[in-house]
XYZ file of C-alpha atoms in Angstrom:
698
model
C 61.276 187.450 113.437
C 62.695 186.956 110.107
C 64.723 189.359 107.848
C 61.887 191.769 107.770
C 63.864 194.588 106.583
C 63.413 193.646 102.948
C 60.957 191.085 103.129
C 58.001 193.360 101.600
C 59.798 194.344 98.901
C 60.824 190.703 98.242
C 57.265 189.648 98.260
C 56.401 191.958 95.700
C 59.036 190.874 93.253
C 58.060 187.085 93.795
C 54.348 188.116 93.275
C 55.315 189.879 89.861
C 58.032 187.306 88.773
C 60.718 190.000 88.662
C 62.850 187.954 91.321
C 64.288 184.671 89.689
C 64.672 181.898 92.005
C 68.266 180.512 92.145
C 68.733 177.068 93.296
C 71.882 175.119 94.263
C 71.220 171.525 95.412
C 70.284 169.575 92.032
C 74.115 170.000 90.870
C 75.712 171.718 93.681
C 76.090 175.024 91.447
C 74.075 177.947 91.054
C 71.206 177.841 88.545
C 68.173 179.684 88.041
C 65.247 177.417 88.774
C 63.831 177.545 85.538
C 67.178 176.466 84.037
C 68.093 173.981 86.446
C 69.397 171.032 84.560
C 68.202 168.491 87.622
C 64.364 168.972 88.484
C 64.390 170.750 91.930
C 61.324 171.711 94.037
C 61.483 174.681 95.925
C 59.295 176.086 98.716
C 60.221 179.937 98.347
C 60.750 182.499 101.215
C 57.200 183.850 100.301
C 55.284 180.456 100.553
C 56.963 180.074 104.055
C 56.122 183.451 105.168
C 52.459 183.025 104.146
C 52.206 179.519 105.593
C 53.724 180.464 109.004
C 54.351 176.780 109.897
C 55.774 175.830 113.359
C 57.879 172.996 112.133
C 59.640 171.419 109.192
C 57.202 168.542 109.520
C 54.310 170.952 109.172
C 55.902 172.727 106.398
C 56.924 169.671 104.052
C 53.711 167.724 104.925
C 51.357 170.763 103.848
C 53.406 172.377 100.984
C 54.672 169.114 99.312
C 52.609 166.269 98.321
C 55.551 163.846 98.055
C 56.134 163.587 101.772
C 54.276 161.651 104.733
C 55.118 161.728 108.369
C 54.343 159.587 111.482
C 55.458 161.454 114.171
C 55.961 159.723 117.383
C 58.727 159.632 120.596
C 61.328 157.939 117.907
C 61.370 160.789 115.523
C 59.381 162.270 112.579
C 59.014 158.961 110.747
C 59.435 160.970 107.298
C 59.011 159.284 104.100
C 59.630 160.786 100.397
C 58.020 159.015 97.460
C 57.992 155.864 99.480
C 60.957 155.334 100.987
C 62.053 156.312 104.816
C 63.999 159.118 106.687
C 67.100 156.446 106.337
C 67.157 156.927 102.561
C 66.533 160.753 102.590
C 69.471 162.973 102.911
C 68.432 166.190 105.268
C 71.107 169.193 104.614
C 71.173 172.530 106.286
C 73.202 174.948 103.899
C 74.482 172.044 102.297
C 75.898 170.034 105.370
C 74.303 166.956 106.512
C 71.751 167.044 109.666
C 73.070 164.852 112.212
C 70.735 163.263 114.892
C 69.545 159.619 115.201
C 66.380 158.804 117.099
C 65.516 155.324 116.570
C 66.976 155.645 113.173
C 65.228 159.035 112.536
C 66.824 162.362 112.357
C 65.336 164.680 114.799
C 63.874 167.706 112.825
C 63.606 169.949 115.962
C 67.120 170.856 115.114
C 65.721 172.895 112.346
C 64.497 176.557 113.410
C 61.453 177.162 111.255
C 61.733 180.781 111.736
C 65.299 180.981 110.279
C 64.811 179.253 106.882
C 64.854 181.440 103.781
C 63.717 178.407 101.288
C 63.592 174.819 101.115
C 65.189 172.948 98.029
C 64.038 169.107 97.212
C 65.599 166.958 94.737
C 64.044 163.554 94.328
C 65.796 160.484 93.465
C 69.336 158.967 93.861
C 72.022 161.756 94.460
C 74.885 159.724 95.607
C 77.244 160.855 93.014
C 77.106 164.128 94.525
C 75.972 163.628 98.118
C 77.316 160.229 98.901
C 75.648 157.548 101.257
C 71.852 158.082 102.163
C 70.808 159.990 99.315
C 68.765 157.195 97.675
C 65.237 158.554 97.909
C 66.175 162.240 97.707
C 67.858 165.298 99.112
C 66.166 168.167 101.346
C 68.274 171.203 101.645
C 67.309 173.900 103.903
C 68.501 177.188 103.162
C 68.905 179.208 106.101
C 68.529 183.430 106.022
C 71.582 185.414 105.606
C 71.963 188.656 107.669
C 74.533 190.535 105.885
C 73.616 194.100 106.074
C 75.904 196.450 108.012
C 74.993 197.236 111.493
C 73.215 195.650 114.311
C 69.856 193.237 113.809
C 68.020 191.795 116.989
C 64.701 190.070 116.112
C 62.374 188.075 118.263
C 59.468 185.624 117.334
C 57.006 184.248 120.011
C 54.216 181.797 118.855
C 51.745 180.149 121.081
C 48.637 177.811 120.485
C 46.553 175.015 121.353
C 47.910 172.381 123.893
C 50.477 174.390 125.397
C 52.407 174.767 122.099
C 55.003 177.391 122.674
C 57.812 178.384 119.728
C 60.346 180.754 120.813
C 62.742 182.514 118.101
C 65.714 184.813 119.096
C 68.292 185.860 116.675
C 71.365 188.492 117.067
C 73.061 189.654 113.945
C 76.082 191.990 113.970
C 78.021 192.912 110.867
C 81.097 195.218 111.152
C 83.886 195.692 108.829
C 85.280 192.411 107.719
C 83.585 190.695 110.626
C 79.938 189.240 111.130
C 78.364 187.327 113.648
C 74.850 185.539 113.863
C 73.636 184.181 116.945
C 70.377 181.995 117.060
C 68.299 180.803 120.036
C 65.090 178.758 119.805
C 62.741 176.824 122.150
C 59.866 174.442 121.118
C 57.505 172.911 123.733
C 54.089 171.202 123.723
C 52.018 169.853 126.513
C 51.167 166.902 124.161
C 47.514 165.276 123.602
C 45.557 162.064 123.997
C 43.248 161.387 120.821
C 42.056 158.134 122.682
C 42.268 156.285 125.856
C 41.736 152.924 124.348
C 44.401 150.426 123.887
C 44.452 147.996 121.017
C 42.723 144.792 122.948
C 45.009 142.524 120.493
C 48.264 143.986 122.411
C 46.742 143.687 125.955
C 45.670 141.091 128.245
C 42.185 142.436 129.039
C 40.381 145.581 127.514
C 41.690 148.859 128.581
C 39.711 152.014 128.067
C 41.239 154.496 130.568
C 44.865 154.392 129.281
C 47.066 157.513 130.247
C 49.201 156.739 127.058
C 49.271 159.837 124.821
C 49.077 160.264 120.954
C 51.793 162.828 121.213
C 53.749 163.138 124.339
C 54.529 166.452 126.368
C 58.070 167.456 125.010
C 60.606 170.519 125.237
C 63.539 171.258 123.084
C 66.180 174.420 122.827
C 68.880 174.919 120.772
C 71.382 177.910 120.760
C 73.788 178.114 117.776
C 76.345 180.606 116.736
C 78.404 181.668 113.427
C 81.365 183.961 113.083
C 82.765 184.797 109.718
C 85.423 186.919 108.487
C 86.537 188.246 105.192
C 90.369 188.937 104.651
C 89.776 189.805 101.218
C 87.465 190.381 98.382
C 86.114 187.012 97.392
C 87.213 184.898 100.526
C 84.931 184.168 103.487
C 86.180 182.221 106.669
C 83.914 180.858 109.286
C 83.413 179.253 112.672
C 80.318 177.920 113.991
C 78.925 175.588 116.826
C 75.482 174.717 118.276
C 74.133 172.947 121.397
C 70.848 171.294 121.459
C 68.766 169.547 124.214
C 65.559 167.725 123.962
C 63.052 165.649 126.671
C 60.189 163.719 126.202
C 58.148 163.458 129.318
C 56.300 160.118 129.144
C 53.097 159.312 131.158
C 53.664 156.620 133.840
C 50.949 155.081 136.158
C 47.958 153.296 135.241
C 47.895 151.436 131.643
C 50.556 153.992 130.339
C 51.222 151.990 127.030
C 50.298 148.888 129.149
C 53.280 148.814 131.329
C 54.412 151.537 133.968
C 57.195 153.886 132.194
C 59.413 155.054 134.948
C 61.888 157.128 132.528
C 61.641 159.800 130.186
C 63.768 160.214 126.862
C 66.299 162.934 126.695
C 68.695 163.802 123.806
C 71.916 165.987 123.981
C 73.501 167.372 120.610
C 76.482 169.468 119.982
C 78.499 170.310 116.787
C 81.493 172.422 115.485
C 82.525 173.671 112.022
C 85.309 175.489 110.465
C 85.879 176.208 107.007
C 85.759 178.891 104.245
C 85.308 179.823 100.854
C 87.768 181.480 97.978
C 86.350 182.818 94.870
C 89.252 182.824 92.598
C 87.783 184.607 89.841
C 84.233 185.371 88.496
C 83.488 181.592 87.704
C 85.880 179.452 89.855
C 85.538 178.600 93.523
C 87.115 176.516 96.180
C 85.580 175.530 99.738
C 86.667 173.567 102.629
C 84.590 172.649 105.391
C 85.431 170.533 108.562
C 82.360 169.401 110.902
C 82.174 167.381 114.085
C 78.753 166.603 115.484
C 77.529 164.450 118.699
C 74.120 163.102 119.245
C 73.627 161.192 122.776
C 70.317 159.699 123.725
C 69.759 158.913 127.528
C 66.996 157.579 129.782
C 66.252 159.940 132.620
C 64.529 158.184 135.492
C 61.551 159.304 137.148
C 60.958 156.713 139.663
C 63.385 153.970 141.327
C 64.177 151.527 138.820
C 66.238 148.284 138.422
C 67.992 147.945 135.009
C 70.745 145.862 133.562
C 73.569 147.547 132.383
C 77.424 148.370 132.526
C 78.436 150.208 135.590
C 82.271 151.232 135.478
C 82.670 148.777 132.765
C 81.210 145.877 134.282
C 77.898 144.340 133.554
C 75.369 144.792 136.311
C 71.904 142.594 136.109
C 70.083 144.744 138.595
C 71.539 148.157 138.840
C 69.289 150.477 140.974
C 68.759 154.166 139.260
C 66.918 156.737 141.470
C 64.722 159.871 140.122
C 66.906 162.237 138.173
C 69.722 159.760 137.244
C 70.527 159.301 133.741
C 71.542 155.976 131.839
C 73.476 156.527 128.393
C 71.838 154.428 125.548
C 73.872 155.755 122.430
C 76.473 158.247 121.838
C 77.114 158.855 118.260
C 79.791 161.090 116.932
C 80.754 162.017 113.218
C 83.531 163.812 111.872
C 83.399 164.980 108.332
C 85.843 166.920 105.860
C 84.918 168.231 102.603
C 87.231 169.773 99.922
C 85.147 171.083 96.723
C 86.256 173.036 93.621
C 84.393 174.531 90.793
C 85.863 175.545 87.938
C 84.713 176.928 84.508
C 86.323 175.051 81.204
C 86.431 175.631 77.605
C 83.641 174.822 75.627
C 80.805 175.947 78.067
C 81.835 172.962 80.680
C 81.778 173.742 84.294
C 83.537 171.076 86.400
C 82.812 170.438 90.061
C 85.175 167.850 91.877
C 85.759 167.072 95.517
C 87.140 164.911 98.256
C 85.347 163.641 101.301
C 86.161 161.899 104.281
C 83.689 160.704 107.008
C 84.461 158.975 110.505
C 81.425 157.546 112.498
C 81.844 156.548 116.233
C 79.316 154.927 118.229
C 78.947 154.150 121.862
C 76.367 152.037 123.112
C 76.868 150.003 126.132
C 73.573 148.155 126.131
C 72.666 148.246 122.627
C 75.802 147.398 120.512
C 77.734 144.340 120.730
C 81.058 145.009 122.606
C 79.554 148.494 123.399
C 81.347 150.314 120.801
C 81.461 150.412 116.793
C 83.076 152.592 114.157
C 83.234 153.057 110.692
C 84.922 155.359 108.061
C 84.542 156.197 104.414
C 86.558 158.189 101.856
C 85.396 159.607 98.516
C 86.374 161.584 95.466
C 83.653 162.681 92.901
C 83.422 164.521 89.773
C 80.663 166.355 87.881
C 80.417 168.089 84.453
C 77.810 170.303 83.285
C 78.122 170.493 79.547
C 76.036 173.268 77.758
C 77.619 173.592 74.197
C 74.702 171.718 72.823
C 72.257 174.299 73.596
C 69.381 174.134 73.872
C 70.420 170.349 74.977
C 72.237 170.551 78.517
C 74.025 167.509 80.119
C 75.176 166.884 83.580
C 77.389 163.788 84.187
C 78.798 162.782 87.587
C 80.609 159.853 89.208
C 81.619 159.169 92.633
C 84.363 156.601 94.046
C 83.550 155.591 97.558
C 85.796 153.746 99.606
C 84.300 152.242 102.947
C 86.814 150.383 105.493
C 84.049 147.256 105.787
C 82.642 147.093 102.329
C 85.218 148.187 99.864
C 84.903 150.323 96.620
C 81.883 151.373 94.896
C 81.220 153.582 91.789
C 77.960 155.597 91.666
C 77.165 157.510 88.316
C 74.398 159.911 87.683
C 73.454 161.254 84.141
C 70.968 164.351 83.377
C 69.908 165.932 80.311
C 67.577 169.029 80.010
C 65.980 170.072 76.547
C 64.880 173.659 76.368
C 62.235 174.619 73.850
C 61.015 177.940 74.565
C 58.796 177.830 77.545
C 58.850 174.009 77.832
C 61.590 172.019 79.610
C 62.022 168.414 79.318
C 64.444 166.684 81.767
C 65.740 163.261 82.160
C 67.693 161.361 84.794
C 69.160 158.168 85.499
C 71.108 157.601 88.652
C 72.389 155.223 91.205
C 72.293 155.219 94.855
C 74.332 153.749 97.551
C 74.107 153.132 101.358
C 76.233 151.512 103.473
C 74.818 149.507 106.567
C 75.035 151.775 109.468
C 77.172 150.790 112.795
C 73.736 150.231 114.490
C 72.516 147.953 111.569
C 75.628 145.679 111.878
C 75.999 145.531 115.748
C 72.657 146.557 117.380
C 71.505 144.572 120.171
C 68.402 145.687 121.999
C 65.669 144.434 124.197
C 61.968 145.859 124.306
C 59.186 144.692 126.526
C 55.901 144.925 124.398
C 53.348 142.584 126.107
C 56.331 140.024 126.071
C 60.268 140.286 125.370
C 61.204 141.516 121.828
C 64.845 140.974 120.854
C 66.454 143.150 118.039
C 69.711 142.138 116.584
C 72.269 143.588 114.142
C 73.863 141.571 111.394
C 77.480 141.759 110.610
C 76.717 139.770 107.269
C 74.579 142.932 105.941
C 75.738 144.048 102.327
C 75.245 147.714 101.102
C 72.217 148.796 99.549
C 72.196 150.271 96.137
C 69.452 151.547 93.724
C 68.733 152.698 90.246
C 66.457 155.742 89.616
C 65.038 156.973 86.310
C 62.668 159.905 85.989
C 61.094 161.977 83.214
C 59.973 165.308 83.897
C 58.182 168.023 81.728
C 57.713 171.695 82.933
C 55.820 174.451 81.072
C 55.967 177.958 82.077
C 54.124 180.773 80.560
C 53.427 184.273 82.382
C 52.646 183.357 86.065
C 51.515 179.849 85.152
C 53.893 176.844 85.773
C 52.875 173.268 85.297
C 54.783 170.339 85.801
C 54.697 166.377 85.632
C 57.266 163.853 86.775
C 57.098 160.245 86.332
C 59.658 158.075 88.285
C 61.076 154.450 88.998
C 63.231 153.761 91.902
C 64.511 150.223 92.249
C 66.602 149.415 95.489
C 68.510 146.299 95.738
C 69.844 144.460 98.871
C 67.246 146.524 100.880
C 67.995 146.507 104.595
C 65.082 145.868 106.920
C 64.324 144.072 110.335
C 62.962 140.415 109.750
C 61.793 138.190 112.427
C 63.770 134.826 112.449
C 63.394 131.837 114.472
C 64.669 131.749 117.978
C 67.102 128.928 117.120
C 68.981 131.283 114.707
C 69.852 133.799 117.705
C 72.515 133.807 120.103
C 71.995 131.019 122.481
C 73.389 133.337 125.424
C 70.748 135.879 124.857
C 67.862 133.406 124.430
C 68.800 132.048 128.025
C 69.065 135.493 129.466
C 65.897 137.003 127.896
C 63.779 134.123 126.802
C 61.956 136.516 124.198
C 58.671 135.743 122.494
C 60.180 137.161 119.058
C 63.448 137.836 117.612
C 64.145 140.506 114.855
C 67.306 140.753 112.935
C 68.466 143.450 110.312
C 68.851 141.610 106.924
C 68.752 142.553 103.103
C 65.989 141.369 101.516
C 66.104 140.996 97.841
C 64.828 143.961 96.356
C 62.218 146.923 96.667
C 60.846 149.268 94.200
C 58.704 152.589 94.213
C 57.029 154.121 91.004
C 54.743 156.904 90.761
C 53.683 160.228 89.271
C 54.083 163.803 90.653
C 52.074 166.412 89.140
C 51.816 170.325 90.264
C 50.269 173.395 89.112
C 50.989 176.878 90.274
C 49.682 180.389 89.393
C 50.542 184.005 90.433
C 48.770 186.887 89.173
C 49.156 190.313 90.934
C 48.425 189.723 94.639
C 46.982 186.146 94.257
C 48.765 182.806 93.992
C 47.408 179.263 94.002
C 48.609 175.838 93.539
C 47.950 172.272 93.564
C 50.034 168.925 93.595
C 49.253 165.398 93.379
C 51.416 162.121 93.983
C 50.434 158.784 92.880
C 52.610 156.123 94.292
C 52.810 152.245 93.976
C 55.453 150.157 96.131
C 56.497 146.579 96.774
C 59.393 144.835 98.156
C 60.395 140.848 98.349
C 60.383 140.348 102.229
C 61.502 136.957 103.655
C 58.505 134.577 105.216
C 59.855 132.806 107.992
C 56.898 130.780 108.383
C 56.982 129.362 105.116
C 60.735 129.856 104.281
C 60.109 131.775 101.117
C 59.910 135.187 99.908
C 56.800 137.236 99.538
C 55.711 140.462 97.887
C 54.531 142.950 100.434
C 53.756 146.778 100.130
C 56.510 149.254 101.654
C 55.219 150.323 105.227
C 53.692 153.681 105.195
C 52.839 153.695 101.538
C 49.673 155.840 100.452
C 48.750 155.533 96.886
C 47.301 159.123 96.763
C 48.335 162.315 98.282
C 47.659 165.860 97.374
C 48.101 169.728 98.560
C 46.365 172.945 97.527
C 46.773 176.350 98.263
C 45.478 179.915 97.642
C 46.836 183.068 99.088
C 46.101 186.665 98.749
C 48.693 189.558 99.594
C 47.607 193.305 100.004
C 49.516 196.334 100.748
C 46.974 198.819 102.401
C 49.801 201.405 103.077
C 53.461 201.914 104.100
C 52.599 200.452 107.591
C 50.332 197.520 106.907
C 50.302 194.616 104.584
C 47.724 191.749 105.056
C 48.301 188.168 103.674
C 45.633 185.286 103.875
C 46.078 181.811 102.943
C 44.039 178.681 102.619
C 45.948 175.287 102.641
C 44.491 171.764 102.248
C 46.350 168.170 102.340
C 44.478 164.799 101.970
C 46.048 161.345 101.569
C 44.450 157.870 101.214
C 45.028 154.875 103.362
C 48.672 153.958 104.447
C 49.472 150.361 104.582
C 51.384 148.499 106.927
C 52.564 145.019 107.764
C 51.414 144.752 111.018
C 49.436 146.897 113.625
C 46.815 147.759 110.844
C 46.797 150.385 108.382
C 46.625 154.279 108.954
C 43.220 155.729 107.890
C 42.781 158.095 104.918
C 42.387 161.833 106.168
C 42.057 165.651 104.837
C 43.228 168.551 106.738
C 42.626 172.417 106.077
C 44.206 175.492 107.488
C 43.571 178.956 107.518
C 46.348 181.755 107.880
C 46.817 185.332 108.203
C 49.732 187.353 108.356
C 50.108 191.154 109.143
C 53.308 193.108 108.384
C 52.656 196.202 110.662
C 55.270 198.405 109.604
C 58.233 200.171 111.066
C 58.438 202.607 113.843
C 61.871 204.223 114.341
C 64.258 201.095 114.156
C 61.507 198.603 115.023
C 59.430 196.323 112.593
C 56.309 194.320 113.655
C 54.578 191.294 112.110
C 51.550 189.531 113.633
C 50.371 185.938 112.449
C 47.337 184.255 113.447
C 45.424 181.128 112.197
C 43.499 177.970 112.322
C 45.072 174.383 111.949
C 42.263 171.501 111.153
C 39.441 173.863 110.488
C 37.078 171.006 110.212
C 38.221 169.376 113.284
C 39.133 165.965 112.186
C 40.582 163.662 114.756
C 42.103 160.068 114.137
C 40.695 157.828 117.272
C 42.480 154.560 116.423
C 43.305 152.830 119.659
C 47.137 153.133 121.048
C 49.401 150.529 119.468
C 47.939 150.816 115.905
C 49.052 153.087 113.026
C 47.250 156.518 112.617
C 46.800 158.348 109.460
C 47.420 161.613 110.994
C 48.216 162.502 114.880
C 46.359 165.762 114.632
C 44.447 166.281 117.856
C 41.635 168.247 116.240
C 40.878 171.962 115.525
C 43.858 174.055 116.865
C 44.701 178.050 117.029
C 47.773 179.938 117.059
C 49.165 183.338 117.296
C 52.518 184.823 116.785
C 54.109 187.996 117.305
C 57.590 189.091 115.750
C 59.603 192.407 116.427
C 62.871 193.055 114.896
C 65.293 195.864 115.956
C 67.856 196.963 113.215
C 70.438 199.676 113.793
C 72.747 200.741 111.128
C 72.407 203.495 108.239
C 72.331 200.851 105.485
C 69.867 198.661 107.268
C 67.605 201.785 107.838
C 67.931 203.119 104.497
C 67.117 199.681 102.711
C 63.971 199.187 104.805
C 62.584 202.899 103.750
C 63.388 202.252 100.300
C 61.759 198.903 99.845
C 58.368 199.888 101.521
C 58.419 203.055 99.511
C 59.001 201.345 96.456
C 56.453 198.581 97.363
C 53.849 201.108 97.941
C 54.376 203.158 94.759
C 54.131 199.546 92.894
C 50.681 198.823 94.293
C 49.593 202.477 93.088
C 50.747 201.783 89.362
């Protein structure tokens, strides 16, 4: 259950346009959305409540046409305007998400029931946010529970295929102290869209495979945040979280051709501390120190002989028994960030900061030497110059120093011209991404109808990018129309390339005799270009919108067979993607509000280099939300809906790419209950409902 105390009134303000949206991600400072000098796409709290999504993948995929997902055991496989997860910086309240699953962030770390809004900034943002922000930034803004008193909330959601989502929150605000405890559980029994294996990847035809499209999985997370306000304008905080996930893989006859004898398990933990100090009405200082841990294990379900390091010694055939675990990788990161925002004369707002980051990786069987580390320091400065009104200019520059790759400057320049209801924005920025410890030192063997050997490469160089965009936005009344064209060129792009066996380490060739060797290498360059168009309209109780993204990509990839570079499409590219929605919300009485929403998404064919292309598809979703009012200190909300109304299911054989992993038509029901105790909380709720009811009568 979200902050239902004021949700009814907030919905009304959003419908009438009286609640201006404030964004922070584009410049790191607060701006009204319509006046943000850097184009920012917002998925608002009202959109989230109407959509009632079960996961961040579902929310982004259905509400923004720029995203694409190919979910599997290794993560969400997210793309933004043609570039993959490794180029997308995901943040929660301005802090980097930490969790690498085969190179993919685990988006299960994000509790969808605790999201206030989502801000999306497309294109290179390394000048402000550092490495990884080449494709763009996704900032998840969580709900803030600041009212005096006690708040307890619960949301239980159940759906088809054993899907269960549980959210609990306890908020306490007393004097200068506040506490928020958040707990979530996500579970699915998984599903199988087909029992057929790709005949090209098997020795004989298989039509009764146990391999699932989406495996059974469970994850839970508990987090705590305590804050203290010693004086007006100052806040100190400490927070921490624990996260656990297990993916239960099928075993036995034809489970992905071979027999699986272990499940995948992940253990995450985090600690943070810091504070903010508002020096006056305009100037602000913040300090944040964060530590994050992500550990990845095999949890054995049958007796298995595997090679590994036991007590620091290599053992070629070490027996593991059911219930025992084998560590695959343990990634830890420590970051410190000091930032200041200052209002200067002549309409200048200056943001400046210092950052330090240390990465440590322990992977006994996946990294040369078993361990690797990296550290980076940075200083950045950004000036927002508004003296030339109606022209606003934002210029930023970051100086990075990486211990392995030295110094790097990354600039960004944005301008916005305001002409009445029309905004014209232009941006040029550079991106920067240093090779990860995995890309530098990786060493991994995988059995896929033959041994595949994967290797890191210590000769890699950092990836850089140049991004240009031009955006026009027109707003009149409840109508907003935006159009953006962009071009993003990535130089020295890092990808896996098949190399001759003779170029691999001789000892590994003798030990494994692989049929194929793949190594991380810099390819010459890659580029993405496209156009994003969106239209949104709000009129009284009705809101509607549509968005469309055209994308074209190519990259130079090394062809080892002919010893030359060749042009290829970036894996996962779909030339056409789109979304549309229409919602209706009506307050029938102070104790009942109904919301109905229809959502659609379509995608053309997705192109891949190997294992086939993903089919084009379209999916439709119907949602209903029911705010059932308050009884004493309790408020109630019901959600129910149907996903994939027309029952589309991609039954492409296992081993080939899918357009969508949807199992077909599914249904869900969600019940939320919130208990609020405190004079301020109770009075706020009554005032909001009564005012909303009066507005509807008017």
